[in-house]
Amino acid sequence: EPEVTQTPSHQVTQMGQEVILRCVPISNHLYFYWYRQILGQKVEFLVSFYNNEISEKSEIFDDQFSVERPDGSNFTLKIRSTKLEDSAMYFCASSRDLQETQYFGPGTRLLVL
Amino acid sequence: KNEVEQSPQNLTAQEGEFITINCSYSVGISALHWLQQHPGGGIVSLFMLSSGKKKHGRLIATINIQEKHSSLHITASHPRDSAVYICAAASNTGNQFYFGTGTSLTVIP
């Protein structure tokens, strides 16, 4: 069964460093999402992406964040200058259509020191 | 502000019990999602509904659009149902999502 994959599974970085989190959505899916979950807190929406552009973003998704689909398979989230409060689990998800089930990746646990 | 509220926050049940988790939302929505988060952290989508009722195995999800309320029911609960159940509202555009804080369910054998 096709699945969403994410790399790396864990990343430790120093405050101020740039990180790129990678996701490979399911191949025939057209809608892509990033979410984050700070330890012990609820899941939060970051951004949705369709047709090579951002559809919607939350207040969390400020200028430090960017997303890109650099080729036909990868979907990346870049955090330009990480802060301590960026430490969280980051989930990627994809869906075939806007009103269809989202499939989540296993997540990348980011720790900013 | 919390656009989505879930109750209860924690729930412990005996195996075989009927379980109900509630979700209320204050925003206009295009759909309501129920998700399951496993103890290891992985998230699985259970249901996406915009009206009425859906059933999958022992799980049933209902939504009342007028009352802005949805429920997730688990019949004949089993220890393997132990997980966090999350309600998420998709905005009117379908592109933004508001999450509840989750209901942590423990089913005891």
Coordinates of C-alpha atoms in Angstrom, one line a residue:
Chain A
E1 CA 0.0 0.0 0.0
P2 CA 1.4 3.4 -0.9
E3 CA 2.5 5.6 2.0
V4 CA 3.9 9.0 2.8
T5 CA 7.5 8.9 3.8
Q6 CA 9.5 11.5 5.7
T7 CA 13.2 12.0 6.2
P8 CA 15.0 12.3 8.5
S9 CA 13.1 10.6 11.3
H10 CA 15.0 12.7 13.9
Q11 CA 17.1 15.9 13.5
V12 CA 19.0 17.8 16.1
T13 CA 20.2 21.2 15.2
Q14 CA 21.6 24.3 16.8
M15 CA 19.5 27.4 17.2
G16 CA 19.9 29.7 14.2
Q17 CA 20.7 26.9 11.8
E18 CA 18.6 26.1 8.8
V19 CA 16.9 22.8 8.5
I20 CA 15.1 21.1 5.6
L21 CA 12.5 18.4 6.3
R22 CA 11.7 16.2 3.5
C23 CA 8.5 14.4 2.5
V24 CA 7.6 12.1 -0.3
P25 CA 3.8 12.2 -0.8
I26 CA 1.8 9.4 -2.4
S27 CA 2.5 9.6 -6.1
N28 CA -0.9 10.4 -7.5
H29 CA -1.8 12.9 -4.7
L30 CA -2.2 16.6 -5.5
Y31 CA -2.6 18.3 -2.2
F32 CA 0.1 18.5 0.4
Y33 CA 0.2 19.6 4.0
W34 CA 2.6 20.3 6.8
Y35 CA 1.6 20.1 10.5
R36 CA 3.6 20.3 13.7
Q37 CA 3.0 19.0 17.2
I38 CA 5.0 20.3 20.1
L39 CA 5.6 17.7 22.7
G40 CA 2.5 17.3 24.8
Q41 CA 0.4 19.7 22.8
K42 CA -2.1 19.5 20.0
V43 CA -1.4 19.1 16.3
E44 CA -1.2 22.5 14.5
F45 CA -1.7 23.2 10.9
L46 CA 1.2 25.0 9.2
V47 CA 0.5 25.1 5.5
S48 CA -1.3 23.6 2.5
F49 CA 0.1 23.4 -1.0
Y50 CA -1.5 22.7 -4.3
N51 CA -0.4 23.2 -7.9
N52 CA 3.0 24.4 -6.9
E53 CA 1.8 27.1 -4.6
I54 CA 0.7 27.7 -1.1
S55 CA -3.1 27.4 -0.7
E56 CA -3.3 28.5 2.8
K57 CA -1.0 29.0 5.8
S58 CA -1.4 29.5 9.5
E59 CA -0.1 32.3 11.7
I60 CA 2.7 30.0 12.8
F61 CA 4.0 29.8 9.2
D62 CA 5.9 33.1 9.2
D63 CA 8.8 34.3 7.1
Q64 CA 11.1 31.7 8.7
F65 CA 9.2 28.9 7.0
S66 CA 9.0 28.0 3.3
V67 CA 7.8 25.0 1.4
E68 CA 8.8 23.7 -2.0
R69 CA 8.2 20.9 -4.4
P70 CA 11.6 20.8 -6.1
D71 CA 10.8 17.9 -8.3
G72 CA 7.9 15.6 -9.0
S73 CA 8.2 13.6 -5.8
N74 CA 9.6 15.6 -2.9
F75 CA 7.8 18.2 -0.8
T76 CA 10.1 20.1 1.6
L77 CA 9.7 22.3 4.6
K78 CA 12.5 24.7 5.3
I79 CA 13.0 26.5 8.5
R80 CA 15.5 29.3 7.8
S81 CA 16.8 30.1 11.2
T82 CA 15.6 27.7 13.9
K83 CA 14.5 28.8 17.3
L84 CA 14.2 26.7 20.5
E85 CA 10.4 26.8 20.1
D86 CA 10.6 25.1 16.7
S87 CA 11.3 21.9 18.5
A88 CA 8.4 19.6 17.6
M89 CA 7.3 16.7 15.6
Y90 CA 6.6 17.7 12.0
F91 CA 4.1 15.7 10.0
C92 CA 3.6 15.8 6.3
A93 CA 0.4 14.6 4.7
S94 CA -1.1 14.3 1.3
S95 CA -4.4 13.8 -0.3
R96 CA -5.6 13.0 -3.8
D97 CA -8.3 15.7 -3.8
L98 CA -9.3 18.5 -1.5
Q99 CA -12.1 16.7 0.2
E100 CA -10.5 13.3 0.4
T101 CA -8.7 11.4 3.2
Q102 CA -5.3 12.7 4.1
Y103 CA -2.5 10.3 4.5
F104 CA 0.1 11.2 7.1
G105 CA 3.8 10.5 7.1
P106 CA 5.5 9.1 10.3
G107 CA 6.9 12.5 11.2
T108 CA 10.3 14.1 11.8
R109 CA 11.2 14.9 15.3
L110 CA 13.2 18.2 15.4
L111 CA 15.1 19.2 18.4
V112 CA 16.6 22.7 18.5
L113 CA 19.4 23.2 21.0
Chain B
K1 CA -9.1 30.8 21.2
N2 CA -10.0 27.2 20.5
E3 CA -11.9 26.7 17.3
V4 CA -12.3 23.0 18.1
E5 CA -13.1 21.6 21.6
Q6 CA -13.1 17.9 22.4
S7 CA -14.4 16.0 25.4
P8 CA -13.5 14.2 27.4
Q9 CA -9.7 14.9 27.5
N10 CA -9.0 11.4 29.0
L11 CA -11.1 8.3 29.0
T12 CA -10.6 4.9 30.5
A13 CA -13.0 2.1 29.6
Q14 CA -13.3 -1.6 30.2
E15 CA -13.0 -3.8 27.2
G16 CA -16.3 -4.2 25.5
E17 CA -17.7 -0.9 26.6
F18 CA -19.3 1.6 24.2
I19 CA -17.3 4.8 23.9
T20 CA -18.3 8.2 22.8
I21 CA -15.9 11.1 22.1
N22 CA -17.4 14.5 21.4
C23 CA -16.2 17.4 19.3
S24 CA -17.6 20.9 19.0
Y25 CA -16.4 23.6 16.6
S26 CA -17.0 27.3 16.3
V27 CA -15.8 27.9 12.7
G28 CA -17.6 27.3 9.4
I29 CA -16.3 24.1 8.0
S30 CA -16.2 22.1 4.8
A31 CA -15.5 18.8 6.5
L32 CA -14.7 17.3 9.9
H33 CA -11.9 14.8 10.3
W34 CA -11.4 12.2 13.0
L35 CA -7.8 11.0 13.4
Q36 CA -6.2 8.4 15.5
Q37 CA -2.7 9.0 16.9
H38 CA -1.0 5.9 18.1
P39 CA 1.3 5.7 21.2
G40 CA 4.3 5.9 18.9
G41 CA 3.1 9.2 17.4
G42 CA 1.8 8.1 14.0
I43 CA -1.4 9.6 12.7
V44 CA -4.1 7.8 10.8
S45 CA -7.2 9.3 9.3
L46 CA -10.4 7.5 10.5
F47 CA -13.2 9.5 8.9
M48 CA -13.8 12.6 6.9
L49 CA -17.4 13.8 7.0
S50 CA -19.4 16.8 6.0
S51 CA -22.9 15.5 6.9
G52 CA -24.7 12.6 8.5
K53 CA -23.0 9.5 9.6
K54 CA -20.2 7.2 8.5
K55 CA -19.3 3.7 9.8
H56 CA -16.2 1.7 9.5
G57 CA -16.1 -1.6 11.4
R58 CA -16.7 -0.8 15.0
L59 CA -16.2 2.9 14.5
I60 CA -19.1 5.3 13.8
A61 CA -18.8 9.0 13.2
T62 CA -21.7 11.5 13.2
I63 CA -22.0 15.2 12.5
N64 CA -24.7 17.7 13.2
I65 CA -23.9 20.7 11.1
Q66 CA -26.6 22.9 12.6
E67 CA -25.3 22.3 16.1
K68 CA -21.6 22.3 15.1
H69 CA -21.0 19.0 16.8
S70 CA -19.6 15.7 15.9
S71 CA -19.2 12.4 17.8
L72 CA -17.0 9.4 17.4
H73 CA -18.4 6.2 18.8
I74 CA -16.5 2.9 19.3
T75 CA -18.6 -0.2 19.8
A76 CA -17.2 -3.2 21.7
S77 CA -14.0 -1.4 22.6
H78 CA -10.8 -3.4 22.7
P79 CA -7.4 -2.6 24.2
R80 CA -6.0 -2.1 20.7
D81 CA -8.3 0.9 20.4
S82 CA -6.1 2.7 23.1
A83 CA -4.8 5.8 21.4
V84 CA -5.4 9.5 21.2
Y85 CA -8.4 10.5 19.0
I86 CA -8.3 13.9 17.4
C87 CA -11.0 15.9 15.8
A88 CA -10.0 18.4 13.1
A89 CA -12.1 20.9 11.3
A90 CA -11.4 21.8 7.7
S91 CA -12.1 25.5 6.9
N92 CA -14.7 26.5 4.4
T93 CA -12.0 26.7 1.7
G94 CA -10.9 23.2 2.7
N95 CA -7.3 24.3 2.9
Q96 CA -6.9 25.3 6.6
F97 CA -7.4 23.0 9.6
Y98 CA -8.2 23.5 13.2
F99 CA -7.3 20.7 15.6
G100 CA -8.8 19.7 18.9
T101 CA -6.5 18.8 21.8
G102 CA -7.3 15.1 21.5
T103 CA -9.0 12.5 23.7
S104 CA -6.6 10.0 25.2
L105 CA -8.4 6.6 25.4
T106 CA -7.2 3.7 27.4
V107 CA -9.2 0.4 27.1
I108 CA -8.4 -2.0 29.9
P109 CA -8.7 -5.8 29.3

